[in-house]
mmCIF file of C-alpha atoms in Angstrom:
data_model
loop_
_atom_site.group_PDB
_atom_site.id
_atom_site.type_symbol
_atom_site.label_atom_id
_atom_site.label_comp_id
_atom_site.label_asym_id
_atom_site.label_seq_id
_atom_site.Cartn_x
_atom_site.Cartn_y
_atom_site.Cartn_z
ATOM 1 C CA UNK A 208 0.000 0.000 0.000
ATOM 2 C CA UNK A 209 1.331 3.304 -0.921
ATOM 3 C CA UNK A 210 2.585 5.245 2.366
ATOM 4 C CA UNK A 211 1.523 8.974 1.106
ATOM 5 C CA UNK A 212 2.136 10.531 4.497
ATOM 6 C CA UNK A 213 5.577 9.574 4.398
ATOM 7 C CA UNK A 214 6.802 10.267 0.979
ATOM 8 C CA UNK A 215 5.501 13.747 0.975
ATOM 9 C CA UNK A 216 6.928 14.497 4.028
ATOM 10 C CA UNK A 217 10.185 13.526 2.807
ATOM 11 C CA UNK A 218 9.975 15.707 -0.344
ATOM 12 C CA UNK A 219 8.328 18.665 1.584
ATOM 13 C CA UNK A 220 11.316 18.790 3.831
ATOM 14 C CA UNK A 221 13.711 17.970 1.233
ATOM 15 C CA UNK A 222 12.063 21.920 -0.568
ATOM 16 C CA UNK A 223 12.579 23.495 2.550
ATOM 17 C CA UNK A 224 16.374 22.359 2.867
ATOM 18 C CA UNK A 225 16.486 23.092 -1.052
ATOM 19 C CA UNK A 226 15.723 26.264 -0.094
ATOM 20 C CA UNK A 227 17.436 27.502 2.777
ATOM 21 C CA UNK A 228 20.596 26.064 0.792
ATOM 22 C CA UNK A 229 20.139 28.103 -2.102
ATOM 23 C CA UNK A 230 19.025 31.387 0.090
ATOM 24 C CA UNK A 231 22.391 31.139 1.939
ATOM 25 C CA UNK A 232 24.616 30.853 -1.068
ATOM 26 C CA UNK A 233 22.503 33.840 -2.961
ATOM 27 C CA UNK A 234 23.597 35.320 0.307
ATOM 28 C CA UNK A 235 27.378 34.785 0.210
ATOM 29 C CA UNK A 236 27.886 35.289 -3.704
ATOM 30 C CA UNK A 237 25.762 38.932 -2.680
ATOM 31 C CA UNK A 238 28.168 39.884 -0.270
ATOM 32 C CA UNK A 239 31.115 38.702 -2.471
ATOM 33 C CA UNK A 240 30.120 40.981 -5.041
ATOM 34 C CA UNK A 241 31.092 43.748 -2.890
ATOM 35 C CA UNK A 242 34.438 42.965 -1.275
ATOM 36 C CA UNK A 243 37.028 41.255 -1.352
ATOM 37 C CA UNK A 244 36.708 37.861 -0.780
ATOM 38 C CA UNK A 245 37.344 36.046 2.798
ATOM 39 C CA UNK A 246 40.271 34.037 4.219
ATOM 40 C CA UNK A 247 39.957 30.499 3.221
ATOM 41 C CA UNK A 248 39.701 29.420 7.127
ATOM 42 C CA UNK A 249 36.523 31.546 7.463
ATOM 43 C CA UNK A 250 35.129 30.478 3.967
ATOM 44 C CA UNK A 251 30.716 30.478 5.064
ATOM 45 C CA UNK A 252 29.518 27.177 6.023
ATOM 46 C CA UNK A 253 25.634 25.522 6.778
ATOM 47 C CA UNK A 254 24.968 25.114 10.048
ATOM 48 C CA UNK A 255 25.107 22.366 12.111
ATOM 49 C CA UNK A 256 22.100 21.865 11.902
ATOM 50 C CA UNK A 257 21.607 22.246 8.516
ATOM 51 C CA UNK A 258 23.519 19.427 7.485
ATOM 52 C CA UNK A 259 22.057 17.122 10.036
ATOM 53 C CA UNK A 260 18.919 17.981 8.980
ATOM 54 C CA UNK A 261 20.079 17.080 5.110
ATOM 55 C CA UNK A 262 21.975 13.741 6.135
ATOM 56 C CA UNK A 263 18.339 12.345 7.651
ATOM 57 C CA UNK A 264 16.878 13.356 4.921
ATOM 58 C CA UNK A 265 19.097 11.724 3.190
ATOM 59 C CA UNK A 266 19.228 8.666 4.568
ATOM 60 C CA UNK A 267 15.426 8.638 5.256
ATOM 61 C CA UNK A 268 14.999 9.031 1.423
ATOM 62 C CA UNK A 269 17.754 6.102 0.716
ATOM 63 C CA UNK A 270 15.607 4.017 3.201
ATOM 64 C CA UNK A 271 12.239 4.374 1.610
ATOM 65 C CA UNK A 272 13.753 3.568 -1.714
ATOM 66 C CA UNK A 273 15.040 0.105 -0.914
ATOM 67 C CA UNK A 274 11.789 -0.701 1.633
ATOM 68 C CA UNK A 275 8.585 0.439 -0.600
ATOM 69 C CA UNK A 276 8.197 -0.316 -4.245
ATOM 70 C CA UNK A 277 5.261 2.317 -4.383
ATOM 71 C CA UNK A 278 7.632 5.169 -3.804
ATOM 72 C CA UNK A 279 8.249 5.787 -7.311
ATOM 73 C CA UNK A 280 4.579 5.585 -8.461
ATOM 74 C CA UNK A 281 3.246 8.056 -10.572
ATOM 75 C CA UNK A 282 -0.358 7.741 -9.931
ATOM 76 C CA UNK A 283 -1.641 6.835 -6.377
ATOM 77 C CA UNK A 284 -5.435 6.253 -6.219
ATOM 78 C CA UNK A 285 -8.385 5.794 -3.266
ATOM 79 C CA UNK A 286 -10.534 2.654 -3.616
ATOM 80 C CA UNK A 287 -13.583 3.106 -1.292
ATOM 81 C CA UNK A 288 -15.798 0.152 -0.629
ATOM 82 C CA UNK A 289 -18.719 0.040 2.166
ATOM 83 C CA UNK A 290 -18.175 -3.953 2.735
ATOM 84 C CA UNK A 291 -15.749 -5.488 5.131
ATOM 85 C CA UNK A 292 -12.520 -6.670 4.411
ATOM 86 C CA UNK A 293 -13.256 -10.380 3.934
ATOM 87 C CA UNK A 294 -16.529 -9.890 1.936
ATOM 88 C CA UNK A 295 -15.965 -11.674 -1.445
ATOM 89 C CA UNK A 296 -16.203 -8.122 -3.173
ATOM 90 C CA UNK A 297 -13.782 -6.690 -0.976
ATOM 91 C CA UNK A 298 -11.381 -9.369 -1.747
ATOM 92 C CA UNK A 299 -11.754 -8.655 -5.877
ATOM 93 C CA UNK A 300 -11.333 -4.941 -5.244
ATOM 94 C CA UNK A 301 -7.957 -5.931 -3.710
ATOM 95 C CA UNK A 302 -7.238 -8.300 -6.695
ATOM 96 C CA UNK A 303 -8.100 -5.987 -8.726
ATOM 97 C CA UNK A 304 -5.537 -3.206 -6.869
ATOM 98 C CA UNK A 305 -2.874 -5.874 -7.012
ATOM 99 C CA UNK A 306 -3.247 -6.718 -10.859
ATOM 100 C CA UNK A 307 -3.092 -3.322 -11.764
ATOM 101 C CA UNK A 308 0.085 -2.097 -9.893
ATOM 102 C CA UNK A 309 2.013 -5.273 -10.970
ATOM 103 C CA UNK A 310 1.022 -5.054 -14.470
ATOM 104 C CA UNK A 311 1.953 -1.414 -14.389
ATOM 105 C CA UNK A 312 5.245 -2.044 -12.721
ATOM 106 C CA UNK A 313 4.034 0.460 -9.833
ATOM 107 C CA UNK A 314 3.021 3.136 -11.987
ATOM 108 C CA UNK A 315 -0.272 2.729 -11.174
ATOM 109 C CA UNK A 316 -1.073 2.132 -7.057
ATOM 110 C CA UNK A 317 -4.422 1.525 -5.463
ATOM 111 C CA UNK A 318 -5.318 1.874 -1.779
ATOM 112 C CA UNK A 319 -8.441 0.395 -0.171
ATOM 113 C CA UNK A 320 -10.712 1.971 2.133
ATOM 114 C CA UNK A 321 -12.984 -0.423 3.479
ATOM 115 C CA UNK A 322 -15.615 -0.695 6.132
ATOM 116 C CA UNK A 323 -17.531 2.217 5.204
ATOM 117 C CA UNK A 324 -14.411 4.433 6.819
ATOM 118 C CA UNK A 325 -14.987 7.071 4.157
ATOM 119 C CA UNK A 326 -18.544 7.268 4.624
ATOM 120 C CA UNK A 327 -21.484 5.891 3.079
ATOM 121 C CA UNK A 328 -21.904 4.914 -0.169
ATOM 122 C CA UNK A 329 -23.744 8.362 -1.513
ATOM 123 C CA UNK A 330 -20.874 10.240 0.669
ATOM 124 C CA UNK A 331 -18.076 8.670 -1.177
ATOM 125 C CA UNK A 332 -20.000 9.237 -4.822
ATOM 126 C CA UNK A 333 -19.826 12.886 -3.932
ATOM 127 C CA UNK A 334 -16.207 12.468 -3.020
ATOM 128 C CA UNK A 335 -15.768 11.120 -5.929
ATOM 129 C CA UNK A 336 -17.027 13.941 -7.748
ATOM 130 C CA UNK A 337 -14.802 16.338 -6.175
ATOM 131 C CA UNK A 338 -11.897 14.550 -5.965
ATOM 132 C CA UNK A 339 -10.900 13.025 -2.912
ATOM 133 C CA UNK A 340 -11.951 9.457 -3.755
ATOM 134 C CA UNK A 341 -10.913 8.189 -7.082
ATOM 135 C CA UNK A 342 -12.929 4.708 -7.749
ATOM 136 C CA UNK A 343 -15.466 2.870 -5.691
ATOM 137 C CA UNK A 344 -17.972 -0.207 -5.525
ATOM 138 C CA UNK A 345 -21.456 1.131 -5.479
ATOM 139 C CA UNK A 346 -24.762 -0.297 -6.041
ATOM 140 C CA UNK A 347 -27.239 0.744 -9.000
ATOM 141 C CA UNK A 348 -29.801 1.995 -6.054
ATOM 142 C CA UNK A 349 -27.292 4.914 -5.051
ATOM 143 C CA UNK A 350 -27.081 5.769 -8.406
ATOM 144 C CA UNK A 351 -30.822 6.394 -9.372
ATOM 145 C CA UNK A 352 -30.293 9.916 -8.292
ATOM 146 C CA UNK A 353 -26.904 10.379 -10.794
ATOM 147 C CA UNK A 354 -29.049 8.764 -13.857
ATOM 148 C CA UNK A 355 -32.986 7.409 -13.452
ATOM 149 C CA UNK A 356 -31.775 5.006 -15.960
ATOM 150 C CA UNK A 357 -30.298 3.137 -13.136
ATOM 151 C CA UNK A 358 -33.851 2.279 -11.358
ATOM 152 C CA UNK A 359 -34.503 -0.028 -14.167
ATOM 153 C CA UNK A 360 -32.301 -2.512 -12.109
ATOM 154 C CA UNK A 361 -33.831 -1.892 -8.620
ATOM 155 C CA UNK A 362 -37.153 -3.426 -10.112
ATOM 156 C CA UNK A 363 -38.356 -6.629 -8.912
ATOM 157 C CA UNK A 364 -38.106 -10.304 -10.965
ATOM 158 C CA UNK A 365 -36.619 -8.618 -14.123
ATOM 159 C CA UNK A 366 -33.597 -11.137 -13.903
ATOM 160 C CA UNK A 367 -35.334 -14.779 -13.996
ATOM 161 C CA UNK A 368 -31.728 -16.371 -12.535
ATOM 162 C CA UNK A 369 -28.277 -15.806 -11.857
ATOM 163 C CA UNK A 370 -27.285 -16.710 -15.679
ATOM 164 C CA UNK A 371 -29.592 -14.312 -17.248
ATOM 165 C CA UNK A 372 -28.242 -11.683 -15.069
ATOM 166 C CA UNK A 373 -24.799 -12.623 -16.307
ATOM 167 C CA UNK A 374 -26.173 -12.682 -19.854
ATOM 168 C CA UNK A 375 -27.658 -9.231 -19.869
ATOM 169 C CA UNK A 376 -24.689 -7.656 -17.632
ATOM 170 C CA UNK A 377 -22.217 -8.957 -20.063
ATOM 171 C CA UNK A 378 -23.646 -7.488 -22.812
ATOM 172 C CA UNK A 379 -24.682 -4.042 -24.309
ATOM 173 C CA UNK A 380 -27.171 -2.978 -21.224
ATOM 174 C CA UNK A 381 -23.428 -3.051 -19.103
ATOM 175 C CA UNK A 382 -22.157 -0.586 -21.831
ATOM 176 C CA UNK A 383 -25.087 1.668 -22.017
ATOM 177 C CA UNK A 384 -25.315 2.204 -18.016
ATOM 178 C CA UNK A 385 -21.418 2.501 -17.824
ATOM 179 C CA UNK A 386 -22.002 6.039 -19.964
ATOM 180 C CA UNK A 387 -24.673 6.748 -18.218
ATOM 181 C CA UNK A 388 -22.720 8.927 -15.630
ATOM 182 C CA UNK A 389 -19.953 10.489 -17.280
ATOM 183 C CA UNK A 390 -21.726 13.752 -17.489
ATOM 184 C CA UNK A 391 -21.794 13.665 -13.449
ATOM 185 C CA UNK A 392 -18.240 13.624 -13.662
ATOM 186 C CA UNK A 393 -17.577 9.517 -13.137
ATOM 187 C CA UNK A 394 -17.991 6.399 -15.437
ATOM 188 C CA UNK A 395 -18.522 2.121 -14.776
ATOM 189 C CA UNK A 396 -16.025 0.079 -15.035
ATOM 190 C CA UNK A 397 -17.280 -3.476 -14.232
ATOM 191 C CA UNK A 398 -20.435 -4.772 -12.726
ATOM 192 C CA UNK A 399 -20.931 -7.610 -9.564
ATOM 193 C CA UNK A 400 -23.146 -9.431 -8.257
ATOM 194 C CA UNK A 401 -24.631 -8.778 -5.166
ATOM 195 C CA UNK A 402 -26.840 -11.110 -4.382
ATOM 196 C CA UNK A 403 -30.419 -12.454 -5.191
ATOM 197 C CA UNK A 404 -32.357 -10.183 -2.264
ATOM 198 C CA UNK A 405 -35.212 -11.712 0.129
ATOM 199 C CA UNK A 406 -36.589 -10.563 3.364
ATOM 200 C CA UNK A 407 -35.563 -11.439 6.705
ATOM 201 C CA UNK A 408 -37.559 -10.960 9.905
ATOM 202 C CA UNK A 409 -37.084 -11.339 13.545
ATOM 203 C CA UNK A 410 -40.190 -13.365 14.138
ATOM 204 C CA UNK A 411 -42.395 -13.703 11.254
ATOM 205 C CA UNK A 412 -41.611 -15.799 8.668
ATOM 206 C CA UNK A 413 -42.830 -14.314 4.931
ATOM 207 C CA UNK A 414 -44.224 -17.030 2.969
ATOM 208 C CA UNK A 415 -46.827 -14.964 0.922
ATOM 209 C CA UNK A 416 -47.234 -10.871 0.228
ATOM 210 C CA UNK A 417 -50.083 -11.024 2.993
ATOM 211 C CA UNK A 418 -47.332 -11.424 5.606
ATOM 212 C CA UNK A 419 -45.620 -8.370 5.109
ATOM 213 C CA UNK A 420 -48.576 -6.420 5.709
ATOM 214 C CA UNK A 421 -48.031 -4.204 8.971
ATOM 215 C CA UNK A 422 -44.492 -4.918 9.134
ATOM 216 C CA UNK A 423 -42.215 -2.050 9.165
ATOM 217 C CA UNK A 424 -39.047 -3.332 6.404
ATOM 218 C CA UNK A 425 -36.107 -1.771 5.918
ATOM 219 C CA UNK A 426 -35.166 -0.769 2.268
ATOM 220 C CA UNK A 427 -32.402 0.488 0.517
ATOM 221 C CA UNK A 428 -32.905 4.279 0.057
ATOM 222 C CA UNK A 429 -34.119 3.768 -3.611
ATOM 223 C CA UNK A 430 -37.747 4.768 -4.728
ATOM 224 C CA UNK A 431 -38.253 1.497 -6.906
ATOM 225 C CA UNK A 432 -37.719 -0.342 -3.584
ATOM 226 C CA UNK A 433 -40.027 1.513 -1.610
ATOM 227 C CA UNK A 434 -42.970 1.034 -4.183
ATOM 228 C CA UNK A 435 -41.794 -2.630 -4.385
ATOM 229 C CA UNK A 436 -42.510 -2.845 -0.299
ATOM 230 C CA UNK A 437 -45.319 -1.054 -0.756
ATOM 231 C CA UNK A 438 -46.932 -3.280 -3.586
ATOM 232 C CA UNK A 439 -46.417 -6.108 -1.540
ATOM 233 C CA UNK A 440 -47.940 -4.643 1.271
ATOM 234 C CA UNK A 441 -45.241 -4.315 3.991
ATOM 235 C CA UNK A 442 -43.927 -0.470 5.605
ATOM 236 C CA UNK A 443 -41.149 0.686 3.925
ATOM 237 C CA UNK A 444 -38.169 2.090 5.769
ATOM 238 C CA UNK A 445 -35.213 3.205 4.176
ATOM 239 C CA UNK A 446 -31.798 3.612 6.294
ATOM 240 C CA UNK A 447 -28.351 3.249 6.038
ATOM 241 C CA UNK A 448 -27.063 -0.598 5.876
ATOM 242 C CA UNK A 449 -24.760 0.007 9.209
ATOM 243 C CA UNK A 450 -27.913 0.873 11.664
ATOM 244 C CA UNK A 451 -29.863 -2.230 10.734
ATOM 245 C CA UNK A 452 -29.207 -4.366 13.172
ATOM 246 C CA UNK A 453 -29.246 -1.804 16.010
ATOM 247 C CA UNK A 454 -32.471 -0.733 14.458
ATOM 248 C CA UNK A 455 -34.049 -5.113 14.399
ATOM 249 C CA UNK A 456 -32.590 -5.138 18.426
ATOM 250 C CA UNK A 457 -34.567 -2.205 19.114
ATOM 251 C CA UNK A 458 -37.974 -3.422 17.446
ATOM 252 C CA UNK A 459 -37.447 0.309 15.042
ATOM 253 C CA UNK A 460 -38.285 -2.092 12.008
ATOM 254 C CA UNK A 461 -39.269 -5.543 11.836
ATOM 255 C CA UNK A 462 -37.385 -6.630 9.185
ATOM 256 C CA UNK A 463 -34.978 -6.017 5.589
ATOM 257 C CA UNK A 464 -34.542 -7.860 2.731
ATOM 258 C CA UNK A 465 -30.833 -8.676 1.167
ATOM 259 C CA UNK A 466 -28.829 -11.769 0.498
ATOM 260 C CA UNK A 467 -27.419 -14.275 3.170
ATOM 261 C CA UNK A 468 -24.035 -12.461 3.932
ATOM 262 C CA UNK A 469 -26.395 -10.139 5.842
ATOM 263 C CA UNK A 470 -27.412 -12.334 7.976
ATOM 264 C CA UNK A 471 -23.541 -13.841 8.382
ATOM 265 C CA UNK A 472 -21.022 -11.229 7.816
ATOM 266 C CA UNK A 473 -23.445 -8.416 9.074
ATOM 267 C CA UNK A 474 -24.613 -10.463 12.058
ATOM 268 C CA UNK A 475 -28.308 -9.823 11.077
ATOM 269 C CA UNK A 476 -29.162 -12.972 11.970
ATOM 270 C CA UNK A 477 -28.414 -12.610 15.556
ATOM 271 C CA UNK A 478 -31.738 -10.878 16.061
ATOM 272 C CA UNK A 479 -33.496 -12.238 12.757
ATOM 273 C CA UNK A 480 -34.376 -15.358 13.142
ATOM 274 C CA UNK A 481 -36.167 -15.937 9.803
ATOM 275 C CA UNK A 482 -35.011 -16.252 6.370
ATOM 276 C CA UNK A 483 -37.562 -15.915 3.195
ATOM 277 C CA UNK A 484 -35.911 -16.928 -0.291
ATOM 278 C CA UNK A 485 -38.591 -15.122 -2.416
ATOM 279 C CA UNK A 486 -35.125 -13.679 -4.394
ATOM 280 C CA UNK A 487 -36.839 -10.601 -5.180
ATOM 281 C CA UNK A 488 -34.615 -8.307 -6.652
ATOM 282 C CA UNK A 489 -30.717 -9.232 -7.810
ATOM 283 C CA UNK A 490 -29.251 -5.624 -8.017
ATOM 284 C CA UNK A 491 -25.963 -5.205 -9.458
ATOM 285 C CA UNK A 492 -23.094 -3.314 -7.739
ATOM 286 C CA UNK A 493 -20.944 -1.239 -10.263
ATOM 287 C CA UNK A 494 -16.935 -0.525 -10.133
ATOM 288 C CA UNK A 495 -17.244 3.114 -10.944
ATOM 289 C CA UNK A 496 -14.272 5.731 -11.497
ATOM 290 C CA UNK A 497 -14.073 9.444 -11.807
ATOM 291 C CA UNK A 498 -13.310 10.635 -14.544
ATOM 292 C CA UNK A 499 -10.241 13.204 -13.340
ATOM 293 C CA UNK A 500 -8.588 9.834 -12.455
ATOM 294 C CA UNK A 501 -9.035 7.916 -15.628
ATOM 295 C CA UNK A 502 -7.735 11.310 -17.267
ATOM 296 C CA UNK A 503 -4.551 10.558 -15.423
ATOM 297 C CA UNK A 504 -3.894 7.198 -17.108
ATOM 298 C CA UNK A 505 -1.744 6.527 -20.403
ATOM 299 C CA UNK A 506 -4.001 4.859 -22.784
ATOM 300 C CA UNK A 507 -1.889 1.809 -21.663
ATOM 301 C CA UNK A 508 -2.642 1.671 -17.869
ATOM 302 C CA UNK A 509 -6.249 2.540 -19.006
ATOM 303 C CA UNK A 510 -6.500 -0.778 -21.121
ATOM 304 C CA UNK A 511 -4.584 -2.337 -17.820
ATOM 305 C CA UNK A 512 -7.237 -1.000 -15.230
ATOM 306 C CA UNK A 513 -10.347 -2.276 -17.950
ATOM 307 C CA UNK A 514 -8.456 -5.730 -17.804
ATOM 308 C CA UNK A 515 -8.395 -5.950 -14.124
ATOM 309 C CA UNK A 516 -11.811 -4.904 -13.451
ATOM 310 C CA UNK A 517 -13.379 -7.390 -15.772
ATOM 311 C CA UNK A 518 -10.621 -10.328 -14.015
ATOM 312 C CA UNK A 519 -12.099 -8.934 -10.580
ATOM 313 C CA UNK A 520 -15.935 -10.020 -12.073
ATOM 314 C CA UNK A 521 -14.678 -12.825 -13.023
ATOM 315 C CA UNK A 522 -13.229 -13.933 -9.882
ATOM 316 C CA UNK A 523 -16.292 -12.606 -8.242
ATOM 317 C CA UNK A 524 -18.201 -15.085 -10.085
ATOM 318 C CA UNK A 525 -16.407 -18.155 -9.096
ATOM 319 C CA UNK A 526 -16.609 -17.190 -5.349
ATOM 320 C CA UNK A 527 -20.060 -15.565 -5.282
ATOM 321 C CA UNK A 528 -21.847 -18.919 -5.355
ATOM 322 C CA UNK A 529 -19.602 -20.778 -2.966
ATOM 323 C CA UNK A 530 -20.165 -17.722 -0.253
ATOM 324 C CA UNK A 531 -24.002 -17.500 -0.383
ATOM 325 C CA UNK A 532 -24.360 -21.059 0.008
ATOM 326 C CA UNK A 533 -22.186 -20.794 2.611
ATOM 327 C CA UNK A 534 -23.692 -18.180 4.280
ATOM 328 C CA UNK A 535 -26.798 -20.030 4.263
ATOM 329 C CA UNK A 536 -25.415 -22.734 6.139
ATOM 330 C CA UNK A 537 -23.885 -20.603 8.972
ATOM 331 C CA UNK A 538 -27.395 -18.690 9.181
ATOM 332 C CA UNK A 539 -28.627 -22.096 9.649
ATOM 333 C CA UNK A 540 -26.306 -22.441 12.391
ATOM 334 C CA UNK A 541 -26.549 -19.062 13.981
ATOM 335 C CA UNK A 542 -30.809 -20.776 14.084
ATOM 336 C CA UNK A 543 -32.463 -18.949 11.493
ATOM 337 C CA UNK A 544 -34.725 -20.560 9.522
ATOM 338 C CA UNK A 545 -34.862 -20.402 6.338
ATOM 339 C CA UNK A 546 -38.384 -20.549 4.557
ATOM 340 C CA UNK A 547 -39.175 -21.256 0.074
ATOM 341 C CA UNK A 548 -41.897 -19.810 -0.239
ATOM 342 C CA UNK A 549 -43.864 -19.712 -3.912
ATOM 343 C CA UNK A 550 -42.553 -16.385 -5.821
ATOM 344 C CA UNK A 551 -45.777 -16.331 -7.799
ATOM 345 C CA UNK A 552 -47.731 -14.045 -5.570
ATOM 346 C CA UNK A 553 -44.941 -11.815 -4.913
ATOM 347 C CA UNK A 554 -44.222 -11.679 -8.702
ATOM 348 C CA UNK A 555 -48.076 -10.785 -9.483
ATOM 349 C CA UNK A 556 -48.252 -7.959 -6.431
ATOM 350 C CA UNK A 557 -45.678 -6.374 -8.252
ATOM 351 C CA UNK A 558 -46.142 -6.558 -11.536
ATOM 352 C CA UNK A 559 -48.432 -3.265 -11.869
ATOM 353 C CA UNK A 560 -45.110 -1.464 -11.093
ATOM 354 C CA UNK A 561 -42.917 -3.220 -13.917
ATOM 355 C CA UNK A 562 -45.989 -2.052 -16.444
ATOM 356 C CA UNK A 563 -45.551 0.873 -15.361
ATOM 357 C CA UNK A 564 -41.707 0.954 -15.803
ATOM 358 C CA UNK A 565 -42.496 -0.225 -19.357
ATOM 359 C CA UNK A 566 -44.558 2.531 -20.496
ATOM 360 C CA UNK A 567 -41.712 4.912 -19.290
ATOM 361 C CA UNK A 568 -40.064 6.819 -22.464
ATOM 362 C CA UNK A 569 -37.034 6.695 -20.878
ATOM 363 C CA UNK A 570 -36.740 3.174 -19.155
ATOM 364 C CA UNK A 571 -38.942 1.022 -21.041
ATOM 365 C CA UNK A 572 -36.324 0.389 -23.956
ATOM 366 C CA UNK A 573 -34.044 -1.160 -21.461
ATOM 367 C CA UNK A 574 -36.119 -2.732 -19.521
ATOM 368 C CA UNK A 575 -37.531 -4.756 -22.110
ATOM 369 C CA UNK A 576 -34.238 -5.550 -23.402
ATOM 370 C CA UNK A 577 -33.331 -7.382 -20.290
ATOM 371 C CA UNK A 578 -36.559 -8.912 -20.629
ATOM 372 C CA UNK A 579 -36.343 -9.795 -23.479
ATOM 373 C CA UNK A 580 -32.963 -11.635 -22.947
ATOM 374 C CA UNK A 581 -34.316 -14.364 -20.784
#
């Protein structure tokens, strides 16, 4: 990881003994210009401490040379990702970090910010508008408010598996929605899977829409999800992902809806004790990156960082799988239970809101291209 403190400390002190150098011999050749010059034994010398100063920072400098292989990077970027260090999208995004600097011989460093440390995930889109994040891991439902094209994806059922969504992400819908942002100063880079999405209670179990009614359910902060509550007949409550449990131990909601790592990772299934796979919604996460940073690149390390983010889906792929069914079993454990209900009554409560995301001018081309994909 790059150490920025350090190296710019170096070079900032390295200017100031640059210049008090130079300032002192301005000073002698001014005064030599005006008499004669002085006895050899009182020829003007740097201070004491001067030169110690210059001999750490010249040894300091020597140091970090043979110790860190990012000190001669050119490029030093901020990755900021919500998830925790050994979610399976946390460990592509360092994959991805690694590929890149390796295949860029350094030129081209990464560091990770994870656990939400730079805020949450519409914080870090507007630091990545002004600069002080350069790429991050975000998912479609913080990015309705960049581009409405994005709330296509928040709608229920409109991926029948995990293949089709593979299908259709792969494909010209991925390239479309990566443009979608660059007038709002950042641009996609890849796509992941996050997950099919079904609700989770503390002591309800949801086999049909009827049982959500009454229930207050904690949504991501995304209009298509709130309607999608609503259809069904539950209380919609969006908040941030980090106050959910606090907010099931309380009783402040009764319930959310996401994949299994939730209930693992998050420790959601320490107060909610029921699992419904109704699968819902499967909405992707994109790798976005600002555009100021991708300026920075050399058309090579551009074609390097495209590489690497399509390797880190990839990967994701392969692991994705494997972790939900393993989450699954250690919710089991933890003694939730998990309930398969019938999707056909959830799929018909909401199905007045994808008709009416079909007659949009806007949405309804894409939408029924992933439709029509199955």
């Amino acid at each position: 990881m790059p150490r920025l403190e350090s190296d710019h400390e170096i070079l900032f002190h390295m200017e100031i003994f640059n210049h008090r150098f130079h300032s002192k011999c301005h000073a002698v050749a001014a005064k030599g210009a005006t008499r004669s010059p002085p006895a050899l034994s009182r020829r003007p010398s740097l201070k004491e401490s001067d030169m110690k100063a210059f001999a750490f920072i010249a040894t300091t400098a020597s140091i970090l040379a043979l110790v860190s292989p990012q000190a001669g990077a050119e490029t030093r970027l901020r990755l900021a990702n919500a998830l925790s260090k050994d979610h399976p999208t946390s460990v592509v995004l360092q994959q991805f970090a690694d590929e890149i600097e390796e295949r860029t011989d350094g030129e081209v460093s990464i560091r990770l910010f994870l656990n939400g440390v730079l805020g949450s995930e519409r914080e870090v889109l507007e630091q990545l508008q002004n600069g002080a994040v350069d790429i991050t891991r975000v998912s479609a439902a913080n990015l309705e408010n960049f581009n409405p094209i994005f709330r296509v994806f928040t709608l229920p059922y409109i991926f029948n598996d995990e293949a089709h969504f593979y299908d259709v992400m792969s494909g010209p819908v991925a390239d479309t929605v990566y443009a979608a942002t660059e007038d709002n100063g950042f641009q996609g880079l890849t796509f992941f899977d996050s997950g099919a999405r079904s609700f989770y209670t503390k002591s309800t179990p949801i086999e049909t829409p009827a049982d959500l009614q009454g229930l207050k359910v904690r949504v991501i902060n995304s209009n298509t999800s709130i309607r999608m509550v609503e259809e069904m007949g539950g209380t919609p409550t969006p908040m941030a992902y980090g106050e959910i449990y606090t907010a099931l131990q309380s009783g402040v909601i009764d319930g959310a809806e996401n994949n299994p790592t939730a209930l693992t990772i998050g420790r959601h299934g320490e107060v909610a004790k029921y699992y419904s796979l109704d699968q819902h919604q499967r909405i992707p996460d994109f790798l976005v990156m600002s555009n100021s940073a991708l300026d920075k690149l050399t058309a090579e390390q551009r074609r390097i960082v495209e590489q690497a983010a399509r390797h880190a889906t990839e990967t994701h792929r392969e692991i994705w799988g494997q972790a939900m069914d393993e989450a699954l079993d250690k919710a089991k454990a933890m003694g939730v239970t998990v309930v398969h209900p019938d999707k056909g009554p959830f799929r018909k409560a909401v199905q007045p809101l994808i008709d009416e995301y079909r007659q949009d001018a806007a949405l309804g081309p894409l939408l029924d291209q992933i439709i029509s994909a199955q």
